[in-house]
């Protein structure tokens, strides 16, 4: 009988509704059951085939069924809607706890790092930084440093010449001459820069870096030189390393010395820097009164210093642009 049909339709509709897992499917179910030509409205049309005394009851039952089904429909629609919202929220969720995407900031080249530390130390002693040209003329690189054309030590420099007069500086000592020519004592300067020599093996590259230091004042002697350089090296290596101060020869200093450092692994002495009291001949030449003033100069190989600090055995790695090597200094 029709009432059973209506009840069955309610059961079927509710089942279909609760099984719809998206809004489109749910809407199709709604049209199938509650639409104008849906199953329930078809039952209303069927009312005319039922005996008239049953019609009100059947009509009421159909209306109640429609309401019932509609209620379930709305419930399911709400469930699906909130599921959809939740899914989009999950999809678009911003996880504020994730680490940010850091842009890769580079690092200073180890040579630059060493230069910075050297600057810091010598600035604190009142030295100021000046720079000289990498393309020098033979006057500043040699003659003014008491290395005339016939002097044998010119040959030791393995110079890159451009022409008769111009060259790539073989050391930063030319900056001493420039400083003494430009300034009156007292003078305290340091200078950093690239220098060039025709040399290439694990301890030599055709371009390398030096730091030059010059101090001219009254009553300056060798003990000031030794003290300042020892303090610098102890500070740089962060401990009392084994050092050797030994006599040497440079045409522009008298007396001259070199400082060697003991390489821990091998026990070998490695030459680290050259230094000495500025030769009176040079002071005269730049017009400094040697009765009143004296001073010292030194030149340090920056690669050598950096190699000792980090235990690097091949100098060429500094100039290979190998990121794996360079990133270790972050
Ligand atoms: N210019 C010298 C060199 O390159 C080092 C040095 C500098 C020595 C200053 C004495 C004084 O070997």
XYZ file of C-alpha atoms and ligand atoms in Angstrom:
342
model
C 0.000 0.000 0.000
C 1.081 3.583 -0.679
C 1.992 4.443 2.925
C 4.582 1.668 2.843
C 5.890 3.016 -0.432
C 6.265 6.461 1.170
C 8.035 4.993 4.193
C 10.357 3.018 1.955
C 11.105 6.119 -0.067
C 12.079 7.913 3.131
C 14.468 5.130 4.042
C 15.959 5.009 0.539
C 16.284 8.785 0.330
C 18.001 9.064 3.695
C 20.392 6.296 2.736
C 21.200 7.930 -0.595
C 21.639 11.299 1.100
C 23.956 10.087 3.832
C 26.001 8.190 1.278
C 26.524 11.234 -0.931
C 30.058 12.353 -0.415
C 29.988 15.553 -2.354
C 27.605 18.430 -2.928
C 26.918 17.538 -6.594
C 25.979 13.962 -5.790
C 23.828 15.181 -2.929
C 22.003 17.620 -5.178
C 21.270 14.823 -7.652
C 19.735 12.782 -4.840
C 17.647 15.763 -3.771
C 16.285 16.216 -7.290
C 15.576 12.494 -7.587
C 13.499 12.458 -4.396
C 12.305 15.992 -3.751
C 12.429 17.563 -7.208
C 9.288 18.606 -9.056
C 9.186 15.303 -10.842
C 10.853 13.450 -7.987
C 9.636 10.277 -6.393
C 7.655 12.018 -3.660
C 5.795 14.338 -5.955
C 4.971 11.324 -8.080
C 3.325 9.854 -4.967
C 1.213 12.956 -4.688
C -0.011 12.365 -8.209
C -0.763 8.777 -7.205
C -3.090 10.051 -4.473
C -5.892 10.154 -7.021
C -5.649 6.419 -7.388
C -6.249 5.886 -3.698
C -9.622 5.730 -2.035
C -10.661 9.218 -0.975
C -10.878 8.419 2.738
C -7.189 7.482 2.769
C -6.067 10.539 0.836
C -5.644 13.035 3.723
C -3.546 10.569 5.712
C -1.441 9.721 2.693
C -1.076 13.385 1.765
C 0.043 14.227 5.279
C 2.453 11.284 5.266
C 3.982 12.424 1.979
C 4.416 15.982 3.239
C 5.998 14.745 6.435
C 8.284 12.461 4.405
C 9.360 15.406 2.240
C 10.166 17.459 5.349
C 12.013 14.523 6.876
C 14.087 13.913 3.792
C 14.745 17.617 3.391
C 16.004 17.792 6.961
C 18.438 14.953 6.340
C 19.432 16.624 3.105
C 20.245 19.891 4.890
C 22.186 18.041 7.593
C 24.245 16.223 5.002
C 24.785 19.413 3.062
C 26.132 21.076 6.196
C 28.425 18.152 6.879
C 29.760 18.222 3.318
C 30.187 21.980 3.368
C 32.135 22.001 6.575
C 34.263 19.105 5.274
C 35.012 21.137 2.182
C 35.947 24.186 4.211
C 38.134 22.086 6.448
C 39.874 20.560 3.438
C 40.604 23.931 1.873
C 41.842 25.164 5.206
C 44.151 22.190 5.495
C 45.290 22.623 1.913
C 45.953 26.325 2.299
C 47.128 26.118 5.825
C 50.092 28.251 6.747
C 52.289 26.393 9.159
C 53.806 29.188 11.150
C 56.082 26.741 12.913
C 57.959 25.809 9.699
C 61.443 27.295 9.509
C 61.621 30.201 7.088
C 63.355 29.951 3.757
C 66.640 31.652 4.461
C 68.430 33.161 1.551
C 71.958 31.871 1.395
C 74.205 34.612 2.623
C 77.760 34.020 1.592
C 80.843 34.288 3.664
C 84.086 36.152 3.606
C 86.945 34.481 1.816
C 89.393 33.153 4.424
C 92.011 35.634 3.172
C 89.557 38.478 3.696
C 88.846 37.081 7.151
C 92.535 37.147 8.027
C 92.901 40.687 6.677
C 89.983 41.823 8.855
C 91.584 40.372 11.952
C 94.975 41.897 11.132
C 93.341 45.273 10.619
C 91.554 45.039 13.937
C 94.755 44.280 15.813
C 96.937 46.944 14.250
C 94.226 49.597 14.283
C 93.987 49.116 18.025
C 97.695 50.037 18.185
C 97.034 53.240 16.298
C 98.037 52.085 12.820
C 95.953 53.386 9.943
C 95.297 51.556 6.689
C 96.547 52.902 3.369
C 96.678 51.317 -0.075
C 99.118 51.391 -2.917
C 98.880 50.521 -6.607
C 99.336 46.964 -7.864
C 100.910 48.264 -11.044
C 104.048 49.909 -9.719
C 107.000 51.483 -11.330
C 110.447 50.146 -10.640
C 111.265 53.183 -8.506
C 108.810 52.311 -5.716
C 109.132 48.562 -6.031
C 112.937 48.496 -6.229
C 115.119 51.621 -6.496
C 113.686 53.552 -3.569
C 113.991 50.384 -1.491
C 117.709 50.291 -2.116
C 117.398 47.634 -4.804
C 119.083 49.236 -7.839
C 118.939 47.631 -11.269
C 122.151 45.653 -10.830
C 121.197 44.386 -7.379
C 121.053 40.581 -7.227
C 117.916 40.573 -5.102
C 115.960 41.914 -8.075
C 116.399 38.512 -9.666
C 114.936 36.794 -6.631
C 111.667 38.611 -7.137
C 110.685 36.854 -10.388
C 108.953 39.959 -11.575
C 106.161 40.317 -14.126
C 107.279 43.324 -16.180
C 104.996 45.331 -18.463
C 107.870 47.255 -19.985
C 111.207 48.729 -18.891
C 109.673 50.661 -16.010
C 106.308 49.251 -15.066
C 105.673 45.988 -13.281
C 103.231 44.097 -11.093
C 104.485 44.842 -7.608
C 106.410 41.939 -6.126
C 105.785 43.075 -2.546
C 103.874 45.752 -0.672
C 107.066 47.495 0.475
C 106.609 50.216 -2.136
C 103.804 51.490 0.089
C 106.406 52.288 2.780
C 108.129 54.674 0.410
C 104.844 56.262 -0.614
C 103.850 56.716 3.038
C 107.198 58.238 4.045
C 107.159 60.503 1.011
C 103.626 61.732 1.753
C 103.708 62.018 5.546
C 105.915 63.387 8.241
C 106.749 61.250 11.262
C 105.356 59.962 13.484
C 103.999 57.401 10.996
C 102.039 54.255 11.780
C 100.567 52.596 8.717
C 99.618 49.176 7.514
C 98.761 48.219 3.968
C 97.158 45.145 2.456
C 97.133 43.965 -1.071
C 97.881 41.597 -3.874
C 101.447 41.046 -4.953
C 102.766 39.040 -7.896
C 105.665 36.736 -8.548
C 106.370 34.136 -11.211
C 106.017 31.148 -8.948
C 103.649 28.222 -8.710
C 103.620 25.228 -6.399
C 101.806 24.158 -3.231
C 103.437 27.033 -1.327
C 103.437 29.666 -4.072
C 100.845 31.193 -6.356
C 101.657 33.895 -8.921
C 99.352 36.239 -7.011
C 99.240 36.323 -3.229
C 98.626 38.813 -0.449
C 100.896 40.703 1.859
C 100.452 43.061 4.702
C 103.039 45.781 5.057
C 103.571 47.625 8.307
C 105.605 50.727 8.987
C 106.212 52.623 12.175
C 108.447 55.692 12.346
C 108.792 57.649 15.551
C 111.368 58.898 17.992
C 113.191 56.249 20.013
C 111.965 53.237 18.077
C 114.199 50.200 18.168
C 114.198 46.510 17.366
C 112.536 45.557 20.656
C 109.374 47.464 19.655
C 109.306 45.590 16.389
C 109.734 42.198 18.023
C 107.209 42.895 20.766
C 104.511 44.139 18.405
C 104.946 41.251 15.980
C 105.049 38.597 18.704
C 101.938 40.098 20.310
C 100.221 40.105 16.978
C 101.071 36.469 16.253
C 100.094 35.227 19.718
C 96.843 37.125 19.391
C 96.215 35.869 15.865
C 96.732 32.209 16.751
C 95.044 32.611 20.120
C 97.945 31.015 21.979
C 101.681 31.140 22.519
C 102.921 29.404 19.406
C 106.607 28.582 18.897
C 108.295 31.473 17.130
C 111.841 32.077 15.969
C 113.310 35.540 15.439
C 116.340 35.154 13.231
C 118.673 37.498 11.382
C 118.084 37.943 7.697
C 118.820 40.346 4.883
C 116.681 42.899 3.046
C 118.279 45.807 1.189
C 115.825 48.267 2.773
C 116.186 47.282 6.438
C 119.184 47.153 8.734
C 119.310 45.072 10.809
C 116.886 42.696 9.120
C 115.131 39.690 10.571
C 112.617 37.023 9.747
C 110.121 35.390 12.015
C 109.509 31.696 11.565
C 106.735 29.693 13.087
C 106.943 26.041 14.048
C 104.588 23.836 12.099
C 103.111 21.544 14.748
C 102.666 18.485 12.545
C 106.175 18.330 11.109
C 108.242 20.340 13.582
C 109.563 22.379 10.632
C 110.185 26.112 10.894
C 108.135 28.013 8.341
C 109.094 31.488 7.259
C 106.243 33.827 8.087
C 107.407 37.378 7.676
C 110.311 39.660 6.937
C 111.089 42.731 8.971
C 113.745 45.093 10.164
C 114.696 48.624 11.081
C 114.172 50.920 8.101
C 117.584 51.473 6.521
C 118.960 54.986 7.249
C 119.733 55.325 3.552
C 116.037 55.076 2.819
C 115.057 57.504 5.556
C 117.541 60.018 4.162
C 116.247 59.480 0.704
C 112.663 60.350 1.668
C 113.840 63.289 3.766
C 113.348 61.941 7.268
C 115.769 63.231 9.893
C 117.602 60.169 11.181
C 118.854 62.087 14.197
C 115.310 62.414 15.417
C 113.495 59.447 13.950
C 113.885 55.772 13.366
C 111.436 53.029 12.635
C 110.718 49.532 11.586
C 108.922 47.830 8.742
C 107.565 44.357 8.213
C 105.885 42.352 5.479
C 103.676 39.370 6.227
C 102.413 36.749 3.808
C 98.676 36.566 4.421
C 98.134 33.183 2.760
C 100.883 31.622 4.853
C 99.334 32.988 8.017
C 95.906 31.690 7.055
C 97.298 28.274 6.101
C 98.926 27.917 9.505
C 95.774 29.008 11.289
C 93.543 26.463 9.554
C 96.098 23.751 8.891
C 95.889 24.105 5.128
C 98.717 22.463 3.250
C 98.165 23.695 -0.294
C 98.069 27.436 -0.917
C 96.393 27.000 -4.278
C 93.040 26.110 -2.671
C 92.500 29.784 -1.835
C 92.109 30.658 -5.481
C 90.138 27.708 -6.855
C 86.691 29.149 -6.058
C 85.744 25.770 -4.655
C 82.541 26.367 -2.678
C 82.993 23.231 -0.620
C 86.281 24.595 0.645
C 85.066 28.157 1.079
C 81.854 27.259 2.925
C 83.893 25.796 5.751
C 84.736 29.338 6.806
C 81.116 30.332 7.482
N 109.058 42.978 1.254
C 109.682 41.854 1.875
C 109.282 40.582 1.134
O 108.358 40.627 0.370
C 109.294 41.712 3.318
C 109.746 42.855 4.176
C 108.925 43.952 4.369
C 110.978 42.822 4.800
C 109.338 44.996 5.188
C 111.383 43.834 5.609
C 110.567 44.910 5.805
O 109.881 39.543 1.312
